[in-house]
XYZ file of N, CA and C in Angstrom:
834
model
N 22.444 92.478 134.285
C 22.278 93.067 132.778
C 23.014 94.472 132.488
N 23.075 95.352 133.309
C 23.905 96.369 133.323
C 25.143 96.282 132.794
N 25.753 95.378 133.673
C 27.159 95.052 133.403
C 27.573 94.484 132.176
N 26.732 93.621 131.794
C 26.873 92.989 130.282
C 26.765 94.067 129.359
N 25.782 94.933 129.453
C 25.455 96.010 128.531
C 26.680 96.793 128.258
N 27.477 97.209 129.499
C 28.391 97.946 129.620
C 29.657 97.406 129.099
N 29.794 95.994 129.068
C 31.005 95.289 128.425
C 30.706 95.203 126.916
N 29.658 95.108 126.433
C 29.285 95.041 125.060
C 29.462 96.549 124.351
N 29.252 97.413 125.219
C 29.403 98.986 124.743
C 31.038 99.040 124.571
N 31.707 98.804 125.613
C 33.272 99.006 125.684
C 33.755 98.392 124.417
N 33.376 97.077 124.287
C 34.092 96.362 123.107
C 33.780 96.801 121.970
N 32.528 97.343 121.695
C 32.158 98.055 120.526
C 32.971 99.278 120.251
N 33.066 99.958 121.462
C 33.840 101.198 121.411
C 35.366 101.029 121.004
N 35.895 100.142 121.497
C 37.487 99.740 121.265
C 37.693 99.183 119.711
N 36.627 98.470 119.479
C 36.703 98.115 117.834
C 36.557 98.943 116.909
N 35.536 100.151 117.225
C 35.625 101.290 116.199
C 36.751 102.165 116.408
N 37.523 102.147 117.639
C 38.691 102.923 117.710
C 39.801 102.338 116.944
N 39.761 101.025 116.642
C 40.842 100.569 116.154
C 40.789 100.570 114.852
N 39.442 100.597 114.387
C 39.169 100.733 112.805
C 39.728 101.987 112.256
N 39.811 103.103 113.511
C 40.178 104.246 112.940
C 41.645 104.810 112.752
N 42.505 103.767 113.375
C 43.989 103.924 113.320
C 44.463 103.492 111.884
N 45.930 104.192 111.747
C 46.564 104.014 110.398
C 46.705 102.535 110.193
N 46.449 102.189 108.912
C 46.582 100.741 108.352
C 48.061 100.314 108.848
N 49.337 101.032 108.589
C 50.542 100.592 109.084
C 50.579 100.013 110.526
N 49.960 100.932 111.326
C 50.009 100.505 112.735
C 49.334 99.211 113.068
N 48.623 98.589 112.179
C 48.095 97.262 112.662
C 49.010 96.176 112.161
N 50.024 96.431 111.796
C 50.906 95.544 111.261
C 52.384 95.103 111.970
N 52.824 94.240 112.154
C 54.205 94.065 112.664
C 55.273 93.875 111.867
N 56.431 94.246 111.912
C 57.637 94.098 111.148
C 58.136 92.573 110.942
N 57.728 91.894 112.196
C 58.152 90.597 112.270
C 57.124 89.751 112.323
N 57.396 88.321 111.757
C 56.600 87.352 111.800
C 56.585 86.462 112.852
N 55.467 86.703 113.769
C 55.273 85.722 115.148
C 55.456 84.341 115.018
N 55.054 83.745 113.812
C 55.212 82.489 113.720
C 56.915 82.104 113.472
N 57.677 82.861 113.003
C 58.999 82.345 112.742
C 59.879 83.439 113.466
N 59.890 83.361 114.887
C 60.724 83.947 115.815
C 62.324 84.268 115.665
N 62.749 83.071 114.911
C 64.058 82.923 114.754
C 64.660 83.078 113.547
N 63.717 83.852 112.751
C 64.238 84.389 111.266
C 65.035 85.582 111.304
N 65.491 86.200 111.941
C 66.188 87.341 112.390
C 67.544 87.271 112.674
N 68.234 87.989 111.842
C 69.651 87.971 112.127
C 69.817 88.511 113.484
N 71.126 88.204 113.951
C 71.517 88.612 115.116
C 71.838 90.039 115.395
N 72.503 90.542 114.188
C 72.747 92.034 114.000
C 71.725 92.996 113.945
N 70.440 92.224 113.621
C 69.419 93.304 113.471
C 68.728 93.825 114.838
N 69.299 93.417 115.905
C 68.897 93.861 117.333
C 69.333 94.983 117.624
N 70.671 95.318 116.734
C 71.380 96.517 117.169
C 70.896 97.640 116.644
N 71.401 98.943 117.073
C 70.514 100.106 116.164
C 71.272 100.126 114.794
N 70.481 100.786 113.679
C 70.939 100.772 112.406
C 71.101 102.413 112.018
N 72.183 102.936 111.869
C 72.276 104.408 111.675
C 72.794 104.514 110.103
N 72.751 103.736 109.218
C 73.328 103.768 108.168
C 72.271 104.220 107.246
N 71.225 104.661 107.303
C 70.013 105.439 106.562
C 69.870 104.741 105.339
N 69.821 103.295 105.250
C 69.681 102.799 103.940
C 70.921 102.435 103.052
N 71.994 103.097 103.377
C 73.270 102.656 102.772
C 73.841 101.568 103.150
N 74.594 101.110 102.174
C 75.287 99.906 102.203
C 76.435 99.862 103.224
N 76.683 99.325 104.134
C 77.766 99.599 105.022
C 78.915 99.008 104.491
N 80.097 99.727 104.186
C 81.031 99.283 103.633
C 82.305 98.950 104.616
N 83.308 98.319 104.410
C 84.467 98.090 105.548
C 84.899 99.214 106.124
N 85.166 99.191 107.327
C 85.280 100.342 108.272
C 84.428 101.173 108.713
N 83.019 100.412 108.334
C 81.816 101.334 108.699
C 81.612 102.613 107.761
N 82.272 102.308 106.625
C 82.199 103.702 105.852
C 80.895 103.511 105.191
N 80.348 104.753 104.524
C 79.190 104.627 103.476
C 79.364 105.515 102.350
N 78.907 105.141 101.059
C 79.150 106.013 100.052
C 78.000 106.953 99.863
N 77.711 107.865 100.776
C 76.498 108.705 100.718
C 76.628 109.576 99.709
N 77.558 109.925 98.969
C 77.568 110.777 97.599
C 78.261 110.262 96.577
N 77.651 108.821 96.384
C 78.155 108.128 95.197
C 78.021 108.852 93.679
N 76.796 109.526 93.452
C 76.757 110.243 92.138
C 77.863 111.278 92.136
N 78.480 112.027 93.082
C 79.468 112.838 92.782
C 80.755 112.157 92.717
N 80.939 110.927 93.757
C 82.206 110.258 93.611
C 82.487 109.568 92.491
N 81.237 109.004 91.660
C 81.444 108.279 90.547
C 81.566 108.973 89.392
N 80.685 109.929 89.185
C 80.366 110.579 87.969
C 81.522 111.886 87.905
N 82.146 112.400 89.087
C 83.155 113.441 89.025
C 84.268 113.031 89.251
N 84.386 112.597 90.521
C 85.705 112.314 91.163
C 86.261 111.203 90.284
N 85.489 109.872 90.167
C 86.222 109.050 89.558
C 86.311 109.168 87.862
N 85.515 109.961 87.446
C 85.676 110.093 85.985
C 86.874 110.892 85.591
N 87.025 112.128 86.547
C 88.132 113.003 86.534
C 89.521 112.145 86.699
N 89.588 111.213 87.817
C 90.779 110.658 88.155
C 91.050 109.487 87.299
N 90.221 108.789 87.009
C 90.272 107.667 86.253
C 90.613 107.605 84.553
N 89.448 108.279 84.170
C 89.384 108.344 82.894
C 90.033 109.626 82.202
N 90.333 110.612 82.960
C 91.183 111.663 82.378
C 92.523 111.520 83.072
N 92.615 112.016 84.379
C 94.057 112.270 84.949
C 94.950 111.160 84.794
N 94.184 109.924 85.224
C 95.229 108.564 85.178
C 95.548 108.234 83.814
N 94.608 108.117 82.812
C 94.718 107.599 81.673
C 95.524 108.422 80.771
N 95.486 109.937 81.143
C 96.398 110.674 80.070
C 97.430 111.435 80.788
N 97.728 111.140 81.852
C 98.613 111.864 82.604
C 99.346 110.932 83.685
N 98.941 110.493 84.577
C 99.661 109.803 85.643
C 100.249 108.353 85.037
N 99.210 107.650 84.524
C 99.798 106.417 83.794
C 100.738 106.219 82.914
N 100.864 107.320 81.887
C 101.973 107.407 81.060
C 103.136 107.801 81.750
N 103.190 108.832 82.560
C 104.234 109.170 83.604
C 104.960 108.040 84.485
N 103.817 107.239 85.039
C 104.277 106.096 85.942
C 104.951 104.982 85.238
N 104.658 104.910 84.010
C 105.236 103.784 83.104
C 106.586 104.254 82.739
N 106.729 105.571 82.352
C 107.990 106.217 82.003
C 109.027 106.162 83.322
N 108.284 106.548 84.396
C 109.102 106.293 85.587
C 109.729 105.146 85.894
N 108.966 103.959 85.645
C 109.512 102.819 85.765
C 110.580 101.989 85.106
N 110.621 102.811 83.905
C 111.859 102.354 83.147
C 113.341 103.308 83.666
N 113.065 104.145 84.540
C 114.324 104.690 85.117
C 115.220 103.631 85.676
N 116.381 103.939 85.988
C 117.447 103.045 86.670
C 116.985 102.627 88.149
N 116.958 101.800 88.371
C 116.452 101.184 89.858
C 117.106 101.909 91.038
N 118.482 102.310 90.714
C 118.843 103.109 92.029
C 118.148 104.437 92.123
N 117.738 105.078 91.055
C 117.178 106.418 91.148
C 115.659 106.260 91.716
N 114.908 105.211 91.413
C 113.626 104.870 92.023
C 113.654 104.430 93.390
N 114.663 103.631 93.633
C 114.844 103.737 95.153
C 115.333 104.736 95.937
N 116.098 105.618 95.303
C 116.381 106.983 96.020
C 115.144 107.531 96.259
N 114.179 107.672 95.362
C 112.902 108.390 95.600
C 112.250 107.876 96.627
N 112.093 106.572 96.621
C 111.214 105.851 97.335
C 111.674 105.931 98.981
N 113.160 105.835 98.928
C 113.836 105.849 100.367
C 113.639 107.040 100.830
N 113.652 108.198 100.222
C 113.578 109.523 100.854
C 112.255 109.669 101.292
N 111.064 109.396 100.600
C 109.708 109.536 101.296
C 109.485 108.432 102.475
N 110.018 107.175 102.301
C 110.027 106.420 103.509
C 110.661 106.922 104.543
N 111.644 107.594 104.420
C 112.512 107.994 105.553
C 111.476 109.124 106.208
N 110.866 109.932 105.585
C 110.007 111.020 106.125
C 108.886 110.431 106.843
N 108.441 109.028 106.594
C 107.231 108.421 107.081
C 107.751 107.855 108.364
N 108.926 107.567 108.526
C 109.653 107.003 109.664
C 109.424 108.011 110.892
N 109.317 109.406 110.552
C 109.149 110.325 111.481
C 107.584 110.214 112.142
N 106.780 110.080 111.011
C 105.488 109.684 111.437
C 105.183 108.687 112.406
N 105.972 107.618 111.930
C 105.672 106.271 112.581
C 106.191 106.272 113.945
N 107.429 107.049 114.136
C 107.973 107.400 115.383
C 106.686 107.929 116.425
N 106.247 108.865 115.926
C 105.179 109.526 116.833
C 104.115 108.933 116.930
N 103.577 108.104 115.749
C 102.263 107.771 115.765
C 102.091 106.267 116.574
N 103.412 105.691 116.683
C 103.297 104.148 117.475
C 103.370 104.619 119.017
N 103.842 106.042 119.132
C 103.851 106.350 120.701
C 102.481 106.623 121.043
N 101.636 107.230 120.260
C 100.185 107.354 120.609
C 99.432 106.028 120.940
N 99.888 104.966 120.149
C 99.125 103.719 120.493
C 99.961 102.891 121.589
N 100.919 103.640 122.195
C 101.821 102.662 123.366
C 102.538 101.574 122.817
N 103.085 101.648 121.517
C 103.980 100.634 120.995
C 105.158 101.386 121.008
N 105.863 101.400 122.201
C 107.216 101.957 122.406
C 108.377 101.348 121.718
N 108.413 100.097 121.570
C 109.531 99.308 120.915
C 109.468 99.870 119.261
N 108.308 99.728 118.734
C 108.248 100.158 117.387
C 108.467 101.777 117.113
N 108.063 102.286 118.199
C 108.354 103.784 118.038
C 110.018 103.964 118.100
N 110.737 103.179 118.926
C 112.317 103.224 119.025
C 112.918 102.929 117.737
N 112.234 101.595 117.245
C 112.812 101.472 115.860
C 112.636 102.352 114.656
N 111.514 102.955 114.666
C 111.150 103.929 113.697
C 112.066 104.851 113.682
N 112.427 105.522 115.122
C 113.304 106.554 115.093
C 114.549 106.123 114.796
N 115.207 104.896 115.315
C 116.492 104.607 114.894
C 116.673 104.489 113.341
N 115.514 103.917 112.782
C 115.774 103.968 111.193
C 115.910 105.291 110.581
N 115.079 106.328 111.146
C 115.203 107.775 110.580
C 116.689 108.213 110.946
N 117.006 107.879 112.053
C 118.577 108.475 112.571
C 119.590 108.038 111.627
N 119.437 106.637 111.309
C 120.346 106.029 110.740
C 120.593 106.415 109.276
N 119.256 106.411 108.403
C 119.026 106.608 107.188
C 119.412 108.147 106.836
N 119.043 108.975 107.824
C 119.138 110.414 107.568
C 120.830 111.028 107.712
N 121.273 109.925 108.383
C 123.039 110.439 108.513
C 123.741 109.343 107.496
N 123.833 108.127 107.950
C 124.762 107.400 106.847
C 123.886 107.235 105.608
N 122.778 107.169 105.631
C 121.942 107.093 104.168
C 121.912 108.448 103.294
N 122.370 109.231 103.871
C 122.449 110.710 103.168
C 120.958 111.235 102.955
N 120.564 111.539 103.984
C 119.194 112.428 104.065
C 117.871 111.402 103.675
N 118.234 109.995 103.699
C 117.233 109.020 103.420
C 117.431 108.608 101.949
N 118.320 108.825 101.211
C 118.410 108.316 99.777
C 118.833 106.858 99.686
N 119.480 106.643 100.886
C 119.809 105.113 100.808
C 119.117 104.626 102.143
N 119.222 103.392 102.264
C 118.312 102.735 103.460
C 119.150 101.560 103.928
N 120.174 102.070 104.924
C 121.061 101.233 105.434
C 120.753 100.525 106.565
N 119.539 101.172 107.052
C 118.769 100.711 108.333
C 118.292 99.266 108.093
N 117.887 98.985 106.698
C 117.127 97.798 106.559
C 118.279 96.710 106.422
N 119.361 97.114 105.700
C 120.528 96.016 105.588
C 121.025 95.727 106.806
N 120.840 96.618 107.854
C 121.357 96.275 109.264
C 120.347 95.487 110.155
N 119.217 95.103 109.469
C 118.408 94.349 110.075
C 116.954 94.926 110.802
N 117.224 96.183 110.738
C 116.094 97.264 111.177
C 114.799 97.394 110.588
N 113.729 96.603 110.519
C 112.618 96.760 109.686
C 111.681 97.934 110.111
N 111.229 98.315 108.772
C 110.079 99.288 109.105
C 108.863 99.330 109.999
N 108.478 100.079 110.708
C 107.328 99.774 111.487
C 106.308 101.103 111.301
N 105.619 100.883 110.114
C 104.918 101.999 109.451
C 103.524 102.358 110.407
N 103.320 103.392 110.567
C 102.183 103.413 111.217
C 101.667 105.174 110.961
N 100.407 105.109 110.356
C 99.896 106.653 109.730
C 98.933 106.928 110.901
N 98.657 108.283 111.000
C 97.619 108.773 111.872
C 96.433 108.182 111.549
N 96.129 108.115 110.441
C 94.634 107.490 110.127
C 94.452 106.303 110.808
N 95.325 105.259 110.723
C 95.449 104.261 111.298
C 95.210 104.143 112.926
N 96.004 104.948 113.549
C 95.760 105.442 115.083
C 94.302 105.817 115.370
N 93.918 106.877 114.608
C 92.501 107.048 114.707
C 91.679 105.839 114.641
N 91.967 104.951 113.600
C 90.809 103.997 113.378
C 90.915 102.877 114.840
N 92.220 102.865 115.259
C 92.491 101.564 116.201
C 91.998 102.486 117.755
N 91.729 103.790 117.711
C 90.941 104.396 118.732
C 89.493 104.325 118.725
N 89.071 103.608 117.631
C 87.571 103.793 117.465
C 86.956 104.619 116.373
N 87.679 105.606 115.642
C 87.007 106.394 114.813
C 86.594 105.473 113.582
N 85.451 105.606 113.069
C 85.050 104.817 111.743
C 85.652 105.504 110.633
N 85.652 104.977 109.478
C 86.112 105.381 108.130
C 85.451 106.830 107.808
N 84.326 106.930 108.140
C 83.278 107.966 107.669
C 82.912 107.735 106.173
N 82.504 108.844 105.581
C 81.972 109.057 104.447
C 83.181 108.685 103.374
N 82.900 107.696 102.396
C 83.878 107.390 101.351
C 84.139 108.520 100.488
N 85.157 108.767 100.004
C 85.505 110.211 99.109
C 86.153 109.643 97.990
N 85.854 110.086 96.728
C 86.878 110.264 95.676
C 86.754 111.432 95.062
N 87.742 112.179 95.596
C 87.819 113.571 95.161
C 88.967 113.780 94.035
N 88.661 114.664 93.104
C 89.413 114.987 91.855
C 90.786 115.334 92.377
N 91.619 114.774 91.646
C 93.204 114.860 91.951
C 93.614 114.507 93.341
N 92.955 113.736 93.917
C 93.405 113.180 95.333
C 93.332 111.802 95.226
N 92.228 111.156 94.537
C 92.096 109.718 94.673
C 91.213 109.453 95.718
N 91.006 107.882 96.111
C 90.227 107.277 96.957
C 90.598 107.914 98.338
N 89.523 107.965 99.308
C 89.844 108.327 100.603
C 88.638 108.464 101.614
N 88.605 108.744 102.605
C 87.570 108.777 103.423
C 87.634 109.978 104.285
N 86.616 110.318 105.163
C 86.875 111.480 106.127
C 87.930 111.401 107.151
N 88.013 110.151 107.505
C 89.108 109.724 108.437
C 90.600 109.932 107.823
N 90.681 109.496 106.595
C 91.935 109.344 105.848
C 92.340 110.665 105.525
N 91.480 111.745 105.225
C 91.802 113.118 104.855
C 92.223 113.791 106.149
N 91.605 113.526 107.264
C 91.979 114.171 108.317
C 93.455 113.747 108.917
N 93.648 112.389 108.801
C 94.843 111.714 108.954
C 96.061 112.093 108.358
N 95.740 112.242 107.001
C 96.626 112.521 105.919
C 96.977 114.062 105.884
N 96.352 114.895 106.689
C 96.697 116.294 106.675
C 97.722 116.374 107.891
N 97.473 115.507 108.889
C 98.482 115.463 110.197
C 99.799 114.831 109.599
N 99.822 113.605 108.953
C 101.019 113.062 108.330
C 101.866 113.856 107.315
N 101.235 114.987 106.686
C 101.722 115.639 105.653
C 102.198 116.934 106.338
N 102.802 117.097 107.739
C 103.310 118.282 108.100
C 104.486 118.846 107.385
N 105.414 118.035 106.611
C 106.572 118.336 106.054
C 106.104 119.278 105.020
N 104.865 119.135 103.959
C 104.676 119.967 103.135
C 104.502 121.314 103.800
N 103.925 121.552 105.056
C 103.618 122.861 105.618
C 105.089 123.771 105.969
N 106.183 123.007 106.257
C 107.401 123.299 106.613
C 107.838 123.947 105.232
N 107.992 123.215 104.194
C 108.563 123.841 102.997
C 108.058 125.267 102.699
N 106.966 125.640 102.607
C 106.447 126.719 102.489
C 106.365 127.342 101.032
N 107.358 127.241 100.106
C 107.454 127.343 98.886
C 106.467 126.512 97.967
N 105.421 127.126 97.315
C 104.320 126.381 96.718
C 104.694 125.491 95.742
N 105.672 125.820 94.723
C 106.299 125.299 93.618
C 107.089 124.074 94.172
N 107.892 124.232 95.290
C 108.381 122.923 95.642
C 107.840 122.009 96.227
N 106.655 122.390 97.027
C 105.609 121.631 97.490
C 104.792 120.820 96.518
N 104.330 121.530 95.542
C 103.780 120.952 94.382
C 104.630 119.898 93.556
N 106.104 119.990 93.447
C 106.926 119.210 92.787
C 107.003 117.899 93.829
N 107.179 118.210 95.124
C 107.346 116.929 96.032
C 106.025 116.174 95.978
N 104.854 116.767 96.042
C 103.643 116.054 95.785
C 103.379 115.202 94.620
N 103.873 115.763 93.285
C 103.764 115.270 92.127
C 104.743 114.195 92.121
N 105.892 114.185 92.505
C 107.026 113.163 92.437
C 106.567 111.947 93.466
N 106.120 112.292 94.525
C 105.459 111.438 95.357
C 104.370 110.435 94.949
N 103.445 111.165 94.213
C 102.542 110.499 93.748
C 102.784 109.423 92.344
N 103.724 110.223 91.597
C 104.151 109.280 90.414
C 104.770 107.988 91.050
N 105.575 107.995 91.902
C 106.208 106.923 92.587
C 105.120 105.968 93.245
N 104.291 106.448 93.809
C 103.409 105.529 94.658
C 102.508 104.915 93.407
N 102.241 105.765 92.305
C 101.384 105.041 91.223
C 102.140 104.020 90.551
N 103.406 104.250 90.474
C 104.182 103.244 89.618
C 104.236 101.841 90.485
N 104.118 101.756 91.605
C 104.052 100.632 92.300
C 102.574 99.639 92.040
N 101.669 100.322 91.333
C 100.421 99.759 91.154
C 100.233 99.423 89.591
N 101.302 99.615 88.998
C 101.328 98.983 87.559
C 100.813 97.574 87.412
N 101.402 96.895 88.063
C 100.824 95.286 88.135
C 99.540 94.893 88.297
N 98.857 95.957 89.129
C 97.413 95.860 89.279
C 96.322 96.410 88.472
N 97.212 97.232 87.433
C 95.922 97.945 86.416
C 95.007 97.207 85.838
N 95.554 96.037 85.322
C 94.600 95.020 84.663
C 93.318 94.562 85.248
N 93.728 94.384 86.623
C 92.520 93.867 87.503
C 91.575 94.904 87.749
N 91.930 96.206 87.787
C 90.927 97.271 87.880
C 90.231 97.622 86.482
N 91.223 97.693 85.262
C 90.881 97.830 84.132
C 89.611 96.847 83.838
N 89.735 95.467 83.879
C 89.025 94.506 83.479
C 87.731 94.282 84.573
N 87.593 94.981 85.454
C 86.584 94.779 86.450
C 85.346 95.129 85.687
N 84.180 94.658 86.213
C 82.726 94.918 85.418
C 82.436 96.396 86.063
N 82.659 96.849 87.449
C 82.516 98.164 88.054
C 83.707 98.464 88.415
N 84.736 99.018 87.753
C 86.164 99.655 88.107
C 86.101 100.305 89.484
N 84.819 101.339 89.345
C 84.793 102.259 90.515
C 84.525 101.387 91.924
N 83.375 100.575 91.804
C 83.173 99.625 93.010
C 84.488 98.694 93.319
N 85.067 98.414 92.372
C 86.224 97.558 92.712
C 87.209 98.375 93.395
N 87.749 99.382 93.024
C 88.619 100.102 93.811
C 88.189 100.824 95.169
N 86.870 100.873 95.255
C 86.439 101.349 96.504
C 86.498 100.146 97.425
N 86.128 98.994 97.176
C 86.324 97.841 98.101
C 87.783 97.758 98.344
N 88.543 97.675 97.466
C 90.238 97.350 97.721
C 90.530 98.465 98.738
N 90.180 99.613 98.489
C 90.799 100.633 99.222
C 90.246 100.382 100.828
N 89.085 100.491 100.938
C 88.358 100.311 102.289
C 88.967 99.233 102.944
N 88.907 97.975 102.130
C 89.323 96.667 102.856
C 90.788 96.875 103.405
N 91.590 97.460 102.575
C 92.971 97.644 102.876
C 93.246 98.219 104.260
N 92.525 99.535 104.203
C 92.649 100.195 105.340
C 92.160 99.885 106.578
N 91.048 99.169 106.376
C 90.355 98.369 107.499
C 91.374 97.311 108.023
N 92.062 96.732 107.062
C 93.057 95.646 107.378
C 94.163 96.303 108.202
N 94.402 97.490 107.999
C 95.423 98.155 108.837
C 95.178 98.251 110.299
N 93.865 98.720 110.384
C 93.237 98.926 111.858
C 92.913 97.756 112.453
N 92.625 96.855 111.718
C 92.084 95.275 112.376
C 92.656 94.340 111.630
N 93.938 93.926 111.896
C 94.508 92.836 111.146
C 93.825 91.512 111.230
N 93.212 91.196 112.146
C 92.616 90.064 112.502
C 91.156 89.808 112.401
N 90.626 90.745 111.450
C 89.102 90.915 111.077
C 88.989 89.732 110.228
N 89.840 89.488 109.243
C 89.412 88.337 108.443
C 89.324 86.947 109.070
N 90.344 86.768 110.033
C 90.402 85.599 110.723
C 89.230 85.345 111.507
N 88.760 86.381 112.344
C 87.485 86.236 113.119
C 86.014 86.174 112.293
N 86.056 86.161 111.041
C 84.773 86.313 110.299
C 84.481 84.748 110.232
N 83.325 84.320 110.349
C 82.888 83.051 110.051
C 82.670 82.761 108.602
N 82.863 81.264 108.350
C 82.640 80.908 106.643
C 81.345 81.436 106.103
N 81.310 82.215 105.105
C 80.137 82.764 104.346
C 79.372 83.583 105.249
N 79.912 84.390 106.470
C 79.155 85.196 107.245
C 78.111 84.366 108.018
N 78.371 82.906 108.335
C 77.393 82.328 109.192
C 77.243 82.693 110.692
N 78.412 83.547 110.980
C 78.466 83.874 112.319
C 77.551 84.860 112.640
N 76.831 85.688 111.607
C 76.102 86.712 111.675
C 74.507 86.292 111.643
N 74.361 84.837 111.591
C 73.183 84.296 111.649
C 72.897 83.492 112.850
N 71.574 83.449 113.419
C 71.186 82.712 114.473
C 71.151 81.244 114.404
N 72.190 80.630 114.941
C 72.467 78.810 114.498
C 71.585 78.265 114.640
N 70.740 78.562 116.016
C 69.653 77.642 116.088
C 68.425 77.884 114.939
N 68.451 78.876 114.608
C 67.385 78.876 113.305
C 67.933 77.957 112.226
N 69.336 78.214 111.864
C 69.847 77.335 110.790
C 69.514 75.662 111.054
N 69.683 75.517 112.428
C 69.533 74.062 112.650
C 68.136 73.621 112.563
N 67.009 74.580 112.976
C 65.603 74.374 112.596
C 65.315 74.050 111.140
N 65.956 74.793 110.314
C 65.722 74.965 108.890
C 66.251 73.637 108.316
N 67.576 73.135 108.867
C 67.982 71.846 108.351
C 67.089 70.696 108.858
N 66.427 70.779 109.619
C 65.785 69.503 110.491
C 64.141 69.534 109.616
N 64.249 70.505 108.782
C 62.771 70.358 108.292
C 62.760 69.701 106.850
């Protein structure tokens, strides 16, 4: 009898203790009746803090600033009233002049590619980039002409941004900085390394002129894609996705091929089979 009274008393005490616990502690986040309802990737730790994961594991954690300050300045003011008119005017210059500007900056990028390909152990590509730089800097008159391409030596571009990505560095925070354009924490750091020649110039006015000419030359290449962004429901989000997807494609060219149709590879296939059978 004493034992029975003890058991009844213990059960009553446990019931009273359970009733004092917070309500949320009495619930599970998973439904025990449907153990296969969970995506496989939910078993991994999530450090996104509620933000949408973008290509390259980037997040847009400062979207209000990016959208209403950076994007507004760059797209609605700087591009519309300055860069776009200059780029369209630049596109009507004689082709040999535009090719000369493009070849000059491309030749400098071959220096970066020579070093950056070495970091990845791509010695053949590094040697190709050095050969291009040597030929174009001599026969090509400091890179204004591109005889290396006519000799069949194709460019092997490689930025330090991509090097960091291939070594496992994520894109980090997405940035839309005024007068800079789209970027990420990783691209800003990588771009600072690849822009070494600006530091060598030293003269601020010459540096600014080179930066402006390179920007106009680059902007002119995207004239054919203006309508695609202008007509988008959300131009900001469209540009963000295009930029991040392109950069991630450089880091992992086979990513698109490895993805399953409609992202079904991220879903527990046995659960899909169970649904189909019902």
